[in-house]
Amino acid sequence: MATINTNTGAMVALQNLNATNKQLEQVQSRINTGLAVASAKDNGGVFAIAQKMRSDVRGYAAVSNSLDLSVSTVDVALAAGEAVSDLLVEMKEKALAAADTSLDASSRAALNEDFKSLRDQIGTIISNAEFNGTNMINGSVTSISALANADGTSTIRISDENLSLGGAIVTLSAAASFATAGDATSIVSTIETSLDNMNQSLARMGTGSKSLEVHKSFVGKLSDALEKGIGNLVDADLASESARLQSLQVKQQLGVQALSIANSAPATILGYFS
C-alpha cells in the first residue's frame, strides 16, 4: 500500500540513525576522556567500585605524607642523637685525660674548659633538633604518630627519647665539670653509663625510622596496585574504540542516505496521477 501519511521506511531509518548517533557519542566520549566508565550513567556498579578505590588512593596519599613527616622528624632526632653521642665520646676523652694524677692544675683547667664547651654544645644540639615544630629528644613530646591506613583507624607510634643533660638517658649533669683528678674519674664513669644508654636510644630511634620507611614503601605499592585496578575497571581500549569510531561514522553516513531514500519514497506516488 502506497501512502503519504505514514512513512514506515523513514521511521525505521530515523530510529536506526538515532541509535547510531547515540553509539557515536559514546565512542567519542570514551576517546575524549580515555574512560569507558566516566560516570554512573555508563555503569553504576563499576563506577561505585572505582570511586571507592579512588577514595582509598587519595587516603593513601595522605598516609604517605604523614609517614614522610614522621620519618623526617625521627631522622632529625637520630642525627642529633648521633651528634650528642660523638660529643660524649670527646667529653670522655677530656675527662679521662684530666683524671691523670700527674697532670698539673693549669692543664686540668684547660681540659675542663674544653669539656664544658662540649657539654654546652649538647644542649644547643638538643634544642635545635626540631622538624615541623616537633622535637623528639628534648622531652617536649612523649611520642609521635603516623597514619598507617586509608581510613585513619591505624597509626604507627614512635616514642620520644629525651636526651637532655641530667635525664634518664644522658645522666651527665648540665653543670658537670671537674677540678680534680677524682672529679674527672667520676665523670668518666657517668659518661660511660650515658653512652650505654645512648646506644640503646639510638637503636630504638633507628628501628622506628626503618619501620616507617618500610611501611611507606608498602603503602606506595598498595596505592599503585589500586591505581592499576581502577584502570582495569574504567579505562577505555582506545585501539578498539578508534576502530569502532570509523565503523560508526560509515554507518552514520549510510543511515543518512537510507533516511533520504525513505523520505523521497512518497514522491513516487505522483507517478500514479500522471
Short mmCIF file of C-alpha atoms in Angstrom, two decimals, residues 43-268:
data_model
loop_
_atom_site.label_atom_id
_atom_site.label_comp_id
_atom_site.label_asym_id
_atom_site.label_seq_id
_atom_site.Cartn_x
_atom_site.Cartn_y
_atom_site.Cartn_z
CA ASN A 43 27.88 1.61 34.54
CA GLY A 44 26.60 2.36 38.03
CA GLY A 45 28.13 -0.66 39.74
CA VAL A 46 31.59 -0.31 38.25
CA PHE A 47 31.57 3.47 38.83
CA ALA A 48 30.76 2.95 42.54
CA ILE A 49 33.58 0.42 42.95
CA ALA A 50 36.04 2.70 41.13
CA GLN A 51 35.06 5.70 43.27
CA LYS A 52 35.66 3.70 46.45
CA MET A 53 39.07 2.70 45.16
CA ARG A 54 39.84 6.31 44.18
CA SER A 55 38.96 7.34 47.73
CA ASP A 56 41.42 4.77 49.07
CA VAL A 57 44.14 6.02 46.72
CA ARG A 58 43.64 9.59 47.95
CA GLY A 59 43.69 8.29 51.51
CA TYR A 60 46.99 6.51 50.94
CA ALA A 61 48.43 9.72 49.53
CA ALA A 62 47.66 11.35 52.89
CA VAL A 63 49.17 8.33 54.68
CA SER A 64 52.34 8.68 52.62
CA ASN A 65 52.60 12.38 53.52
CA SER A 66 52.11 11.56 57.21
CA LEU A 67 54.81 8.89 57.05
CA ASP A 68 57.18 11.32 55.30
CA LEU A 69 56.71 13.87 58.08
CA SER A 70 57.32 11.27 60.79
CA VAL A 71 60.37 9.82 59.02
CA SER A 72 61.87 13.30 58.71
CA THR A 73 61.13 14.09 62.37
CA VAL A 74 62.75 10.85 63.57
CA ASP A 75 65.72 11.25 61.21
CA VAL A 76 66.42 14.76 62.52
CA ALA A 77 66.26 13.41 66.09
CA LEU A 78 68.50 10.49 65.10
CA ALA A 79 71.10 12.78 63.52
CA ALA A 80 71.10 14.96 66.63
CA GLY A 81 71.40 11.88 68.86
CA GLU A 82 74.41 10.66 66.93
CA ALA A 83 75.99 14.10 67.29
CA VAL A 84 75.37 14.02 71.05
CA SER A 85 76.93 10.56 71.23
CA ASP A 86 80.02 11.83 69.41
CA LEU A 87 80.27 14.75 71.84
CA LEU A 88 80.04 12.40 74.83
CA VAL A 89 82.92 10.37 73.40
CA GLU A 90 85.00 13.56 73.13
CA MET A 91 84.00 14.58 76.66
CA LYS A 92 85.05 11.20 77.99
CA GLU A 93 88.43 11.70 76.34
CA LYS A 94 88.84 15.10 78.05
CA ALA A 95 87.73 13.78 81.43
CA LEU A 96 89.94 10.72 81.17
CA ALA A 97 92.93 12.89 80.36
CA ALA A 98 92.09 15.09 83.36
CA ALA A 99 91.93 12.01 85.62
CA ASP A 100 95.70 11.64 85.26
CA THR A 101 97.05 12.48 88.73
CA SER A 102 100.37 13.61 87.29
CA LEU A 103 98.63 16.46 85.42
CA ASP A 104 99.20 19.97 86.72
CA ALA A 105 96.30 22.22 87.72
CA SER A 106 96.54 24.59 84.75
CA SER A 107 96.45 21.73 82.23
CA ARG A 108 93.46 20.17 84.00
CA ALA A 109 91.70 23.56 83.96
CA ALA A 110 92.29 23.84 80.21
CA LEU A 111 90.82 20.37 79.70
CA ASN A 112 87.86 21.37 81.85
CA GLU A 113 87.18 24.40 79.64
CA ASP A 114 87.14 22.16 76.59
CA PHE A 115 84.90 19.74 78.46
CA LYS A 116 82.39 22.46 79.39
CA SER A 117 82.32 23.77 75.82
CA LEU A 118 81.42 20.29 74.55
CA ARG A 119 78.84 19.92 77.33
CA ASP A 120 77.11 23.15 76.36
CA GLN A 121 77.13 22.12 72.71
CA ILE A 122 74.99 19.14 73.65
CA GLY A 123 72.30 21.48 74.93
CA THR A 124 72.45 23.53 71.72
CA ILE A 125 72.07 20.45 69.52
CA ILE A 126 69.13 19.10 71.53
CA SER A 127 67.24 22.40 71.48
CA ASN A 128 67.63 22.70 67.71
CA ALA A 129 66.77 19.11 66.77
CA GLU A 130 63.31 20.10 65.56
CA PHE A 131 61.36 19.28 62.41
CA ASN A 132 57.95 20.71 61.58
CA GLY A 133 57.63 22.04 65.12
CA THR A 134 58.36 18.69 66.79
CA ASN A 135 61.44 17.86 68.86
CA MET A 136 61.72 14.20 69.88
CA ILE A 137 64.81 14.48 72.10
CA ASN A 138 64.15 17.39 74.48
CA GLY A 139 61.24 15.93 76.46
CA SER A 140 58.60 18.18 74.89
CA VAL A 141 56.60 15.25 73.47
CA THR A 142 56.01 11.69 74.60
CA SER A 143 55.69 10.22 71.10
CA ILE A 144 54.73 10.93 67.50
CA SER A 145 52.20 9.00 65.41
CA ALA A 146 51.94 8.49 61.66
CA LEU A 147 48.87 7.35 59.75
CA ALA A 148 49.07 3.69 58.72
CA ASN A 149 45.88 3.10 56.70
CA ALA A 150 43.50 4.97 54.41
CA ASP A 151 40.68 5.42 56.95
CA GLY A 152 42.89 6.68 59.79
CA THR A 153 41.97 3.87 62.20
CA SER A 154 45.56 2.61 62.48
CA THR A 155 48.75 4.51 63.32
CA ILE A 156 52.45 3.83 63.82
CA ARG A 157 53.72 5.28 67.08
CA ILE A 158 57.35 6.22 67.76
CA SER A 159 58.26 7.08 71.35
CA ASP A 160 60.45 10.07 72.16
CA GLU A 161 64.00 9.81 73.52
CA ASN A 162 64.77 12.60 75.98
CA LEU A 163 68.50 13.17 75.57
CA SER A 164 68.65 16.28 77.77
CA LEU A 165 71.59 16.51 80.15
CA GLY A 166 70.78 15.18 83.61
CA GLY A 167 68.00 12.95 82.29
CA ALA A 168 67.40 9.22 82.37
CA ILE A 169 69.47 8.60 79.22
CA VAL A 170 72.24 11.20 79.40
CA THR A 171 72.82 11.11 83.13
CA LEU A 172 75.64 13.65 82.98
CA SER A 173 74.63 16.88 84.71
CA ALA A 174 74.13 20.09 82.73
CA ALA A 175 76.62 21.71 85.13
CA ALA A 176 79.17 18.88 85.10
CA SER A 177 82.83 19.90 85.33
CA PHE A 178 85.98 18.77 87.11
CA ALA A 179 88.60 20.48 89.23
CA THR A 180 90.46 17.44 90.47
CA ALA A 181 91.52 14.06 89.13
CA GLY A 182 88.89 12.44 91.35
CA ASP A 183 86.13 14.60 89.85
CA ALA A 184 87.29 13.67 86.37
CA THR A 185 87.31 9.94 87.20
CA SER A 186 83.74 10.15 88.49
CA ILE A 187 82.64 11.98 85.36
CA VAL A 188 84.23 9.31 83.14
CA SER A 189 82.08 6.68 84.83
CA THR A 190 78.95 8.82 84.37
CA ILE A 191 79.71 9.38 80.68
CA GLU A 192 80.22 5.65 80.10
CA THR A 193 76.78 4.99 81.57
CA SER A 194 75.33 7.74 79.39
CA LEU A 195 76.96 6.27 76.29
CA ASP A 196 75.49 2.84 77.03
CA ASN A 197 72.07 4.46 77.38
CA MET A 198 72.63 6.48 74.20
CA ASN A 199 73.44 3.37 72.19
CA GLN A 200 70.12 1.81 73.18
CA SER A 201 68.26 5.06 72.49
CA LEU A 202 69.81 5.44 69.03
CA ALA A 203 68.97 1.81 68.25
CA ARG A 204 65.31 2.42 69.16
CA MET A 205 65.13 5.56 67.00
CA GLY A 206 66.84 3.79 64.10
CA THR A 207 64.38 0.91 64.32
CA GLY A 208 61.48 3.36 64.42
CA SER A 209 62.71 5.22 61.35
CA LYS A 210 63.21 1.94 59.48
CA SER A 211 59.69 0.75 60.32
CA LEU A 212 58.22 3.99 58.97
CA GLU A 213 60.18 3.69 55.74
CA VAL A 214 59.17 0.04 55.27
CA HIS A 215 55.51 0.93 55.74
CA LYS A 216 55.83 3.88 53.36
CA SER A 217 57.20 1.53 50.70
CA PHE A 218 54.28 -0.84 51.27
CA VAL A 219 51.75 2.00 51.06
CA GLY A 220 53.28 3.12 47.75
CA LYS A 221 52.97 -0.37 46.28
CA LEU A 222 49.41 -0.71 47.57
CA SER A 223 48.43 2.63 46.06
CA ASP A 224 49.96 1.61 42.71
CA ALA A 225 48.00 -1.66 42.77
CA LEU A 226 44.77 0.24 43.41
CA GLU A 227 45.51 2.65 40.57
CA LYS A 228 46.04 -0.32 38.26
CA GLY A 229 42.79 -1.86 39.46
CA ILE A 230 40.88 1.36 38.76
CA GLY A 231 42.36 1.45 35.27
CA ASN A 232 41.29 -2.12 34.60
CA LEU A 233 37.74 -1.21 35.62
CA VAL A 234 37.17 2.11 33.88
CA ASP A 235 39.82 2.74 31.21
CA ALA A 236 38.75 2.54 27.58
CA ASP A 237 40.55 0.42 24.98
CA LEU A 238 41.42 3.28 22.64
CA ALA A 239 42.55 1.00 19.80
CA SER A 240 39.20 -0.76 19.85
CA GLU A 241 37.27 2.49 20.23
CA SER A 242 39.15 4.04 17.29
CA ALA A 243 38.17 1.16 15.02
CA ARG A 244 34.60 1.35 16.26
CA LEU A 245 34.53 5.11 15.61
CA GLN A 246 35.39 4.61 11.94
CA SER A 247 32.76 1.88 11.64
CA LEU A 248 30.06 4.06 13.19
CA GLN A 249 30.97 7.04 11.03
CA VAL A 250 30.39 4.91 7.91
CA LYS A 251 27.20 3.55 9.44
CA GLN A 252 26.04 7.11 10.16
CA GLN A 253 26.60 8.17 6.55
CA LEU A 254 24.69 5.13 5.30
CA GLY A 255 21.89 5.90 7.75
CA VAL A 256 21.59 9.44 6.44
CA GLN A 257 21.37 8.10 2.89
CA ALA A 258 18.77 5.50 3.91
CA LEU A 259 16.67 8.19 5.58
CA SER A 260 16.95 10.37 2.47
CA ILE A 261 15.76 7.50 0.26
CA ALA A 262 12.89 6.71 2.65
CA ASN A 263 11.84 10.37 2.73
CA SER A 264 11.76 10.54 -1.05
CA ALA A 265 9.64 7.41 -1.41
CA PRO A 266 6.25 9.19 -1.16
CA ALA A 267 7.22 11.27 -4.19
CA THR A 268 6.74 8.14 -6.36
#
